[in-house]
Amino acid sequence: VGYTPLRGPELAPDGERPERGSYQQVLLVERLPAAIARLNPQLTTAAREDALQQVRDLGIPALLSANRRLHQLLVTGVPVEVQRGGETLGDFARLIDWAEPSNNEWLAINQFTVKGPHHTRRPDIVLFVNGLPLVVIELKNVANEVVDVTDAYNQLQTYKDEIPSLFTYNAIMVAS
């Protein structure tokens, strides 16, 4: 469906092609700034860096509130200031190109390991758009008669408790 499949262990901090500095980091640190630059060529470098910093640090400790803030930034854009003609003006940095989806980068990463405050977990699949982990998918084997979709749902709830940083950026959870 347009996602590029990648293996989480390869992209891990100690993997063959690391894409994040630590297992605590859930954003793909090179893909997100590249997407901000690609989608917002009209903004100055300083404005794009400000947008990136606002996404990296939402400044809200409560998971649900931080998630709502990210949703707002995804829908409306990240508010930034730019200098034009000697004036300071407000603008917005887009994180996703809603009008032309092919301008976005779509990744499906399996076994994406995340280290939380006390636990390390590895969701089955995390879908990224422009370096943002927006969808977490937990799969269970239906051939196993003692496991059903409720177990996948419960596993997602455990992930929310044990690796909350992933769910700051999460928009959708899928249990199957």
CSV table of C-alpha atoms in Angstrom, one decimal:
chain,number,residue,atom,x,y,z
A,1,VAL,CA,0.0,0.0,0.0
A,2,GLY,CA,2.9,2.3,-0.5
A,3,TYR,CA,4.9,1.8,2.7
A,4,THR,CA,8.6,0.9,2.4
A,5,PRO,CA,9.2,-2.1,4.7
A,6,LEU,CA,12.3,-2.0,6.9
A,7,ARG,CA,13.6,-4.2,9.7
A,8,GLY,CA,13.9,-2.6,13.1
A,9,PRO,CA,17.1,-4.3,14.1
A,10,GLU,CA,18.9,-2.8,11.1
A,11,LEU,CA,17.9,0.7,12.0
A,12,ALA,CA,18.5,0.3,15.7
A,13,PRO,CA,21.3,2.4,17.4
A,14,ASP,CA,23.6,-0.6,17.3
A,15,GLY,CA,22.3,-1.9,13.9
A,16,GLU,CA,23.8,-2.0,10.4
A,17,ARG,CA,22.2,1.4,9.4
A,18,PRO,CA,21.3,3.2,12.7
A,19,GLU,CA,18.7,5.9,12.3
A,20,ARG,CA,18.4,7.0,15.9
A,21,GLY,CA,20.9,7.7,18.7
A,22,SER,CA,19.4,5.5,21.4
A,23,TYR,CA,16.6,3.1,22.0
A,24,GLN,CA,14.8,5.8,24.0
A,25,GLN,CA,14.5,7.9,20.8
A,26,VAL,CA,11.3,7.2,18.8
A,27,LEU,CA,11.6,9.7,16.1
A,28,LEU,CA,13.7,8.9,13.0
A,29,VAL,CA,16.1,11.8,13.6
A,30,GLU,CA,17.3,12.3,10.0
A,31,ARG,CA,14.1,11.7,8.2
A,32,LEU,CA,11.9,14.2,10.2
A,33,PRO,CA,14.1,17.2,9.6
A,34,ALA,CA,14.5,16.2,5.9
A,35,ALA,CA,10.7,16.1,5.6
A,36,ILE,CA,10.3,19.4,7.3
A,37,ALA,CA,12.8,21.0,4.9
A,38,ARG,CA,11.2,19.2,1.8
A,39,LEU,CA,7.7,20.2,2.7
A,40,ASN,CA,8.5,23.8,3.8
A,41,PRO,CA,11.1,25.3,1.4
A,42,GLN,CA,9.6,28.8,1.9
A,43,LEU,CA,10.7,28.8,5.5
A,44,THR,CA,14.1,29.9,6.8
A,45,THR,CA,16.5,27.3,8.2
A,46,ALA,CA,15.9,28.8,11.7
A,47,ALA,CA,12.1,28.4,11.3
A,48,ARG,CA,12.5,24.8,10.2
A,49,GLU,CA,14.8,24.1,13.1
A,50,ASP,CA,12.3,25.7,15.5
A,51,ALA,CA,9.6,23.5,14.1
A,52,LEU,CA,11.7,20.4,14.6
A,53,GLN,CA,12.5,21.4,18.2
A,54,GLN,CA,8.8,21.9,18.9
A,55,VAL,CA,8.0,18.4,17.6
A,56,ARG,CA,11.0,16.8,19.5
A,57,ASP,CA,10.0,18.4,22.8
A,58,LEU,CA,6.2,19.0,23.0
A,59,GLY,CA,6.8,20.4,26.5
A,60,ILE,CA,3.8,18.5,27.9
A,61,PRO,CA,4.5,15.7,30.4
A,62,ALA,CA,1.0,14.1,30.3
A,63,LEU,CA,0.8,11.5,27.5
A,64,LEU,CA,-2.8,12.3,26.4
A,65,SER,CA,-2.2,16.0,26.4
A,66,ALA,CA,1.1,15.7,24.5
A,67,ASN,CA,-0.6,13.4,22.0
A,68,ARG,CA,-3.4,16.0,21.5
A,69,ARG,CA,-0.8,18.7,20.9
A,70,LEU,CA,1.0,16.5,18.3
A,71,HIS,CA,-2.4,16.0,16.6
A,72,GLN,CA,-2.9,19.7,16.4
A,73,LEU,CA,0.6,20.2,14.9
A,74,LEU,CA,-0.1,17.5,12.3
A,75,VAL,CA,-3.4,19.0,11.3
A,76,THR,CA,-2.6,22.8,11.4
A,77,GLY,CA,1.2,22.8,11.2
A,78,VAL,CA,3.8,23.9,13.6
A,79,PRO,CA,3.7,27.7,14.4
A,80,VAL,CA,7.0,29.4,13.6
A,81,GLU,CA,8.2,33.0,13.2
A,82,VAL,CA,9.9,34.1,10.0
A,83,GLN,CA,11.7,37.4,9.1
A,84,ARG,CA,10.3,38.8,5.8
A,85,GLY,CA,11.0,42.3,4.6
A,86,GLY,CA,12.3,43.4,8.0
A,87,GLU,CA,9.2,42.2,9.8
A,88,THR,CA,8.6,39.2,12.1
A,89,LEU,CA,5.7,37.2,10.7
A,90,GLY,CA,3.9,34.1,11.8
A,91,ASP,CA,3.8,31.0,9.6
A,92,PHE,CA,3.3,27.3,9.9
A,93,ALA,CA,5.6,24.4,9.1
A,94,ARG,CA,3.9,21.4,7.7
A,95,LEU,CA,4.8,17.9,9.0
A,96,ILE,CA,2.7,16.0,6.5
A,97,ASP,CA,1.6,16.9,3.0
A,98,TRP,CA,-2.1,16.2,3.2
A,99,ALA,CA,-2.8,17.5,-0.4
A,100,GLU,CA,-0.2,15.3,-2.1
A,101,PRO,CA,0.5,12.1,-0.1
A,102,SER,CA,3.3,11.0,-2.5
A,103,ASN,CA,5.4,13.9,-1.1
A,104,ASN,CA,5.5,12.1,2.2
A,105,GLU,CA,7.8,9.2,3.2
A,106,TRP,CA,6.0,6.1,4.3
A,107,LEU,CA,7.8,3.4,6.3
A,108,ALA,CA,6.6,0.1,7.9
A,109,ILE,CA,9.2,-1.0,10.4
A,110,ASN,CA,8.9,-4.4,12.1
A,111,GLN,CA,10.3,-5.2,15.5
A,112,PHE,CA,11.0,-1.5,16.4
A,113,THR,CA,12.6,-1.7,19.8
A,114,VAL,CA,11.9,1.1,22.3
A,115,LYS,CA,13.4,1.5,25.8
A,116,GLY,CA,11.1,3.0,28.4
A,117,PRO,CA,11.9,4.2,31.9
A,118,HIS,CA,11.8,0.6,33.2
A,119,HIS,CA,11.1,-1.7,30.3
A,120,THR,CA,12.3,-2.4,26.8
A,121,ARG,CA,9.5,-3.5,24.3
A,122,ARG,CA,9.4,-4.3,20.7
A,123,PRO,CA,6.0,-3.7,18.9
A,124,ASP,CA,5.4,-5.9,15.9
A,125,ILE,CA,5.1,-3.1,13.4
A,126,VAL,CA,5.3,0.7,13.6
A,127,LEU,CA,4.2,2.8,10.7
A,128,PHE,CA,6.2,6.1,10.2
A,129,VAL,CA,5.2,9.1,8.1
A,130,ASN,CA,8.1,11.5,7.6
A,131,GLY,CA,10.0,10.1,10.5
A,132,LEU,CA,7.0,10.2,12.9
A,133,PRO,CA,5.8,7.0,14.5
A,134,LEU,CA,2.1,7.4,13.9
A,135,VAL,CA,0.7,3.9,13.9
A,136,VAL,CA,1.5,0.9,16.2
A,137,ILE,CA,0.3,-2.5,15.1
A,138,GLU,CA,0.3,-5.5,17.4
A,139,LEU,CA,-0.4,-8.9,15.8
A,140,LYS,CA,-1.3,-12.2,17.3
A,141,ASN,CA,-1.1,-15.7,15.7
A,142,VAL,CA,-4.7,-16.9,15.2
A,143,ALA,CA,-3.4,-20.5,14.9
A,144,ASN,CA,-2.7,-20.4,18.6
A,145,GLU,CA,-6.0,-21.2,20.2
A,146,VAL,CA,-5.2,-19.6,23.5
A,147,VAL,CA,-4.6,-16.2,21.9
A,148,ASP,CA,-7.1,-13.8,20.4
A,149,VAL,CA,-7.4,-10.1,19.5
A,150,THR,CA,-8.0,-9.2,23.1
A,151,ASP,CA,-4.4,-10.3,23.8
A,152,ALA,CA,-3.2,-7.9,21.1
A,153,TYR,CA,-5.3,-5.1,22.6
A,154,ASN,CA,-3.9,-5.8,26.1
A,155,GLN,CA,-0.4,-5.8,24.7
A,156,LEU,CA,-0.9,-2.3,23.3
A,157,GLN,CA,-2.1,-1.1,26.7
A,158,THR,CA,1.1,-2.6,28.2
A,159,TYR,CA,3.2,-0.7,25.6
A,160,LYS,CA,1.4,2.5,26.5
A,161,ASP,CA,2.3,2.1,30.1
A,162,GLU,CA,5.9,0.8,29.6
A,163,ILE,CA,7.1,2.8,26.5
A,164,PRO,CA,5.0,6.0,26.7
A,165,SER,CA,7.4,8.0,24.5
A,166,LEU,CA,6.2,6.0,21.5
A,167,PHE,CA,2.6,6.9,22.2
A,168,THR,CA,3.3,10.7,22.4
A,169,TYR,CA,3.4,10.6,18.6
A,170,ASN,CA,0.9,7.8,18.0
A,171,ALA,CA,-2.3,8.5,16.1
A,172,ILE,CA,-3.6,4.9,15.6
A,173,MET,CA,-3.2,1.6,17.4
A,174,VAL,CA,-4.2,-1.6,15.6
A,175,ALA,CA,-4.8,-4.9,17.3
A,176,SER,CA,-5.1,-7.9,15.0
